[in-house]
Short mmCIF file of C-alpha atoms in Angstrom, two decimals:
data_model
loop_
_atom_site.label_atom_id
_atom_site.label_comp_id
_atom_site.label_asym_id
_atom_site.label_seq_id
_atom_site.Cartn_x
_atom_site.Cartn_y
_atom_site.Cartn_z
CA UNK A 1 -14.98 -4.01 -8.36
CA UNK A 2 -12.41 -6.06 -6.54
CA UNK A 3 -12.53 -5.85 -2.75
CA UNK A 4 -10.07 -7.16 -0.20
CA UNK A 5 -11.25 -7.59 3.38
CA UNK A 6 -8.91 -8.05 6.29
CA UNK A 7 -9.57 -9.04 9.89
CA UNK A 8 -9.15 -8.28 12.67
CA UNK A 9 -8.86 -4.51 12.52
CA UNK A 10 -6.80 -4.40 15.71
CA UNK A 11 -4.95 -6.98 17.76
CA UNK A 12 -3.33 -6.28 21.10
CA UNK A 13 -1.09 -9.10 22.33
CA UNK A 14 1.36 -9.77 25.12
CA UNK A 15 4.94 -10.10 23.94
CA UNK A 16 5.58 -13.77 23.23
CA UNK A 17 2.01 -14.52 22.12
CA UNK A 18 1.17 -15.48 18.57
CA UNK A 19 -0.70 -13.27 16.10
CA UNK A 20 -2.68 -14.00 12.95
CA UNK A 21 -4.33 -11.74 10.41
CA UNK A 22 -6.67 -12.97 7.69
CA UNK A 23 -7.36 -11.62 4.24
CA UNK A 24 -10.23 -12.40 1.86
CA UNK A 25 -10.73 -11.26 -1.70
CA UNK A 26 -14.01 -10.97 -3.58
CA UNK A 27 -12.26 -12.22 -6.72
CA UNK A 28 -9.65 -14.83 -7.58
CA UNK A 29 -6.18 -13.37 -7.35
CA UNK A 30 -3.13 -13.93 -9.52
CA UNK A 31 -0.99 -13.23 -6.49
CA UNK A 32 -1.18 -11.72 -3.03
CA UNK A 33 1.37 -9.52 -1.35
CA UNK A 34 1.93 -8.56 2.26
CA UNK A 35 3.24 -5.26 3.56
CA UNK A 36 4.13 -3.86 6.96
CA UNK A 37 3.73 -0.23 7.90
CA UNK A 38 5.39 0.94 11.10
CA UNK A 39 3.74 3.85 12.95
CA UNK A 40 4.56 7.04 11.07
CA UNK A 41 6.21 5.10 8.26
CA UNK A 42 5.46 3.87 4.81
CA UNK A 43 4.40 0.37 3.70
CA UNK A 44 7.29 -2.01 3.24
CA UNK A 45 6.99 -5.10 1.05
CA UNK A 46 7.30 -8.39 2.94
CA UNK A 47 6.46 -11.18 0.50
CA UNK A 48 4.49 -12.28 -2.54
CA UNK A 49 2.55 -15.55 -2.85
CA UNK A 50 1.62 -16.82 -6.29
CA UNK A 51 0.71 -20.51 -6.21
CA UNK A 52 -2.49 -22.04 -4.90
CA UNK A 53 -1.91 -23.40 -1.38
CA UNK A 54 1.53 -21.81 -1.17
CA UNK A 55 3.16 -21.45 2.24
CA UNK A 56 6.23 -19.31 2.82
CA UNK A 57 8.18 -18.57 5.98
CA UNK A 58 10.35 -15.67 7.00
CA UNK A 59 11.82 -16.40 10.43
CA UNK A 60 8.83 -16.08 12.80
CA UNK A 61 6.40 -15.08 10.02
CA UNK A 62 4.37 -17.66 8.09
CA UNK A 63 2.36 -16.67 5.03
CA UNK A 64 -0.30 -18.83 3.39
CA UNK A 65 -2.25 -18.51 0.14
CA UNK A 66 -5.54 -20.35 -0.03
CA UNK A 67 -6.28 -23.18 -2.43
CA UNK A 68 -8.87 -21.08 -4.28
CA UNK A 69 -6.46 -18.13 -4.40
CA UNK A 70 -9.04 -15.88 -2.72
CA UNK A 71 -7.74 -15.82 0.83
CA UNK A 72 -4.48 -15.54 2.68
CA UNK A 73 -3.13 -15.34 6.20
CA UNK A 74 -0.07 -14.08 8.03
CA UNK A 75 0.92 -15.73 11.29
CA UNK A 76 3.58 -14.38 13.62
CA UNK A 77 4.96 -16.75 16.23
CA UNK A 78 6.10 -15.37 19.59
CA UNK A 79 5.57 -11.69 18.86
CA UNK A 80 8.21 -9.14 19.77
CA UNK A 81 7.88 -5.39 20.29
CA UNK A 82 9.60 -4.90 16.94
CA UNK A 83 6.57 -6.51 15.26
CA UNK A 84 4.42 -3.48 16.11
CA UNK A 85 2.79 -1.93 13.07
CA UNK A 86 -0.03 -2.37 10.60
CA UNK A 87 0.03 -5.41 8.34
CA UNK A 88 -1.64 -5.09 4.96
CA UNK A 89 -2.46 -7.74 2.44
CA UNK A 90 -2.77 -6.61 -1.16
CA UNK A 91 -4.41 -8.53 -3.95
CA UNK A 92 -3.48 -8.49 -7.61
CA UNK A 93 -6.22 -9.68 -9.99
CA UNK A 94 -4.08 -9.02 -13.08
CA UNK A 95 -5.75 -5.69 -13.74
CA UNK A 96 -2.51 -3.77 -13.20
CA UNK A 97 -3.56 -2.50 -9.82
CA UNK A 98 -2.90 -3.79 -6.35
CA UNK A 99 -5.89 -3.51 -4.02
CA UNK A 100 -4.97 -3.25 -0.37
CA UNK A 101 -6.92 -4.66 2.51
CA UNK A 102 -7.87 -2.36 5.37
CA UNK A 103 -4.96 -3.62 7.46
CA UNK A 104 -4.55 -5.18 10.89
CA UNK A 105 -2.92 -2.99 13.49
CA UNK A 106 -0.74 -5.03 15.84
CA UNK A 107 0.11 -3.69 19.28
CA UNK A 108 2.51 -5.66 21.49
CA UNK A 109 2.65 -5.25 25.27
CA UNK A 110 6.21 -5.73 26.57
CA UNK B 1 15.90 5.39 1.98
CA UNK B 2 13.62 3.24 -0.18
CA UNK B 3 14.80 4.74 -3.45
CA UNK B 4 11.41 6.35 -4.15
CA UNK B 5 11.51 10.09 -3.51
CA UNK B 6 8.43 12.12 -2.76
CA UNK B 7 8.26 15.88 -2.35
CA UNK B 8 7.17 17.78 -0.45
CA UNK B 9 6.96 15.78 2.79
CA UNK B 10 4.36 18.10 4.25
CA UNK B 11 1.91 20.50 2.66
CA UNK B 12 -0.63 22.76 4.31
CA UNK B 13 -3.03 24.60 2.06
CA UNK B 14 -6.46 26.20 2.09
CA UNK B 15 -9.69 24.85 0.68
CA UNK B 16 -10.19 25.60 -2.98
CA UNK B 17 -6.48 25.63 -3.73
CA UNK B 18 -4.46 23.45 -6.09
CA UNK B 19 -1.31 21.49 -5.22
CA UNK B 20 1.15 19.26 -7.03
CA UNK B 21 2.82 16.26 -5.44
CA UNK B 22 5.97 14.90 -7.01
CA UNK B 23 7.41 11.41 -7.13
CA UNK B 24 10.68 10.03 -8.50
CA UNK B 25 10.56 6.24 -8.81
CA UNK B 26 13.33 3.86 -7.87
CA UNK B 27 16.01 3.70 -10.53
CA UNK B 28 14.98 1.29 -13.28
CA UNK B 29 11.32 1.03 -12.26
CA UNK B 30 8.89 1.83 -15.05
CA UNK B 31 5.64 1.70 -13.08
CA UNK B 32 4.45 4.40 -10.72
CA UNK B 33 1.39 4.10 -8.50
CA UNK B 34 -0.41 6.67 -6.38
CA UNK B 35 -2.27 5.77 -3.21
CA UNK B 36 -4.22 7.85 -0.70
CA UNK B 37 -4.22 6.95 3.00
CA UNK B 38 -6.60 8.84 5.25
CA UNK B 39 -6.20 8.82 9.03
CA UNK B 40 -6.23 5.23 10.34
CA UNK B 41 -7.47 4.05 6.97
CA UNK B 42 -6.20 1.64 4.41
CA UNK B 43 -4.49 2.49 1.16
CA UNK B 44 -6.84 3.59 -1.60
CA UNK B 45 -5.53 3.07 -5.11
CA UNK B 46 -5.72 6.19 -7.25
CA UNK B 47 -3.86 5.63 -10.50
CA UNK B 48 -1.01 3.76 -12.18
CA UNK B 49 1.38 4.76 -14.94
CA UNK B 50 3.71 2.51 -16.86
CA UNK B 51 6.49 4.06 -18.92
CA UNK B 52 4.56 7.27 -19.43
CA UNK B 53 1.17 5.72 -20.18
CA UNK B 54 -1.82 5.53 -17.86
CA UNK B 55 -2.44 1.84 -17.18
CA UNK B 56 -5.04 1.58 -14.43
CA UNK B 57 -7.39 3.91 -12.61
CA UNK B 58 -8.97 3.52 -9.21
CA UNK B 59 -11.44 5.72 -7.39
CA UNK B 60 -9.66 8.90 -8.36
CA UNK B 61 -11.75 12.05 -8.16
CA UNK B 62 -12.20 14.19 -11.26
CA UNK B 63 -10.51 17.02 -9.34
CA UNK B 64 -7.36 14.89 -9.24
CA UNK B 65 -5.10 14.19 -12.19
CA UNK B 66 -1.68 12.70 -12.71
CA UNK B 67 0.96 12.20 -15.33
CA UNK B 68 4.27 10.46 -15.80
CA UNK B 69 7.00 12.27 -17.64
CA UNK B 70 9.66 10.91 -20.07
CA UNK B 71 12.20 10.75 -17.25
CA UNK B 72 9.62 8.56 -15.41
CA UNK B 73 8.97 10.92 -12.55
CA UNK B 74 5.30 11.46 -11.83
CA UNK B 75 3.14 14.27 -10.53
CA UNK B 76 -0.23 14.12 -8.84
CA UNK B 77 -2.30 17.27 -9.17
CA UNK B 78 -5.07 17.93 -6.68
CA UNK B 79 -7.38 20.88 -7.37
CA UNK B 80 -10.37 22.58 -5.72
CA UNK B 81 -9.17 21.06 -2.48
CA UNK B 82 -11.66 20.13 0.22
CA UNK B 83 -11.13 19.38 3.91
CA UNK B 84 -11.74 15.70 3.17
CA UNK B 85 -8.73 15.58 0.86
CA UNK B 86 -6.45 15.82 3.88
CA UNK B 87 -4.49 12.57 3.86
CA UNK B 88 -1.15 10.91 3.29
CA UNK B 89 -0.44 10.47 -0.40
CA UNK B 90 1.98 7.68 -1.23
CA UNK B 91 3.77 7.04 -4.43
CA UNK B 92 5.14 3.57 -5.14
CA UNK B 93 7.13 2.10 -7.97
CA UNK B 94 7.81 -1.37 -9.28
CA UNK B 95 9.96 -2.98 -11.93
CA UNK B 96 7.55 -3.23 -14.82
CA UNK B 97 4.19 -4.93 -15.42
CA UNK B 98 5.20 -8.22 -13.79
CA UNK B 99 4.86 -6.77 -10.33
CA UNK B 100 6.98 -8.18 -7.59
CA UNK B 101 6.47 -5.93 -4.65
CA UNK B 102 5.98 -2.21 -4.62
CA UNK B 103 8.57 0.16 -3.20
CA UNK B 104 6.85 3.03 -1.44
CA UNK B 105 8.10 6.53 -0.88
CA UNK B 106 7.81 8.18 2.52
CA UNK B 107 4.66 10.01 1.44
CA UNK B 108 3.36 13.55 1.32
CA UNK B 109 1.14 14.59 4.20
CA UNK B 110 -1.46 17.01 2.88
CA UNK B 111 -3.46 19.11 5.30
CA UNK B 112 -6.30 21.21 3.91
CA UNK B 113 -7.48 23.96 6.26
#
């Protein structure tokens, strides 16, 4: 079945440093979504990418969808302590279910 | 408040028991999804319902079952509970088959002792 891998598992950065998490799917995706889960919280939807090669920005966050629609990345510029949490990618292969990656846990040292 | 309501928030029960988790989707959303999140783990897809019908199934154990009622709320039934079933169970909803982001509830933390 469909699998979504995400790396790294953990990332510990100094406040102000950049952060990137990468996501790879075993199958071609119709779209990919990104979620953030704060410690003790629930996943919160950030964005959806649909088109091959698509790039979207939300303030300091940049999301990319690969040309083959099998990989994606999330880049955070100049991290802040408010960015702490686990970032999940989730792939939709049009089978009515969203498969989540294992997540990247971001820790930010003030 | 995300608009998705899950009850109870916490549940402690013994092995071998049966529990029911309840979810009310965001107003207007027809799709309900159930996910299991074990400690420091990712989100494992269990099952999806759309407007009362089962639409997709993940790695849901035979001891687990779910349904969506005419008012669109959903229940996840877990039976013959084992220690390994201890986890956070999330319900999410979305606005129909053309998914554009799931809205998650705050989850039910199940502890099996």
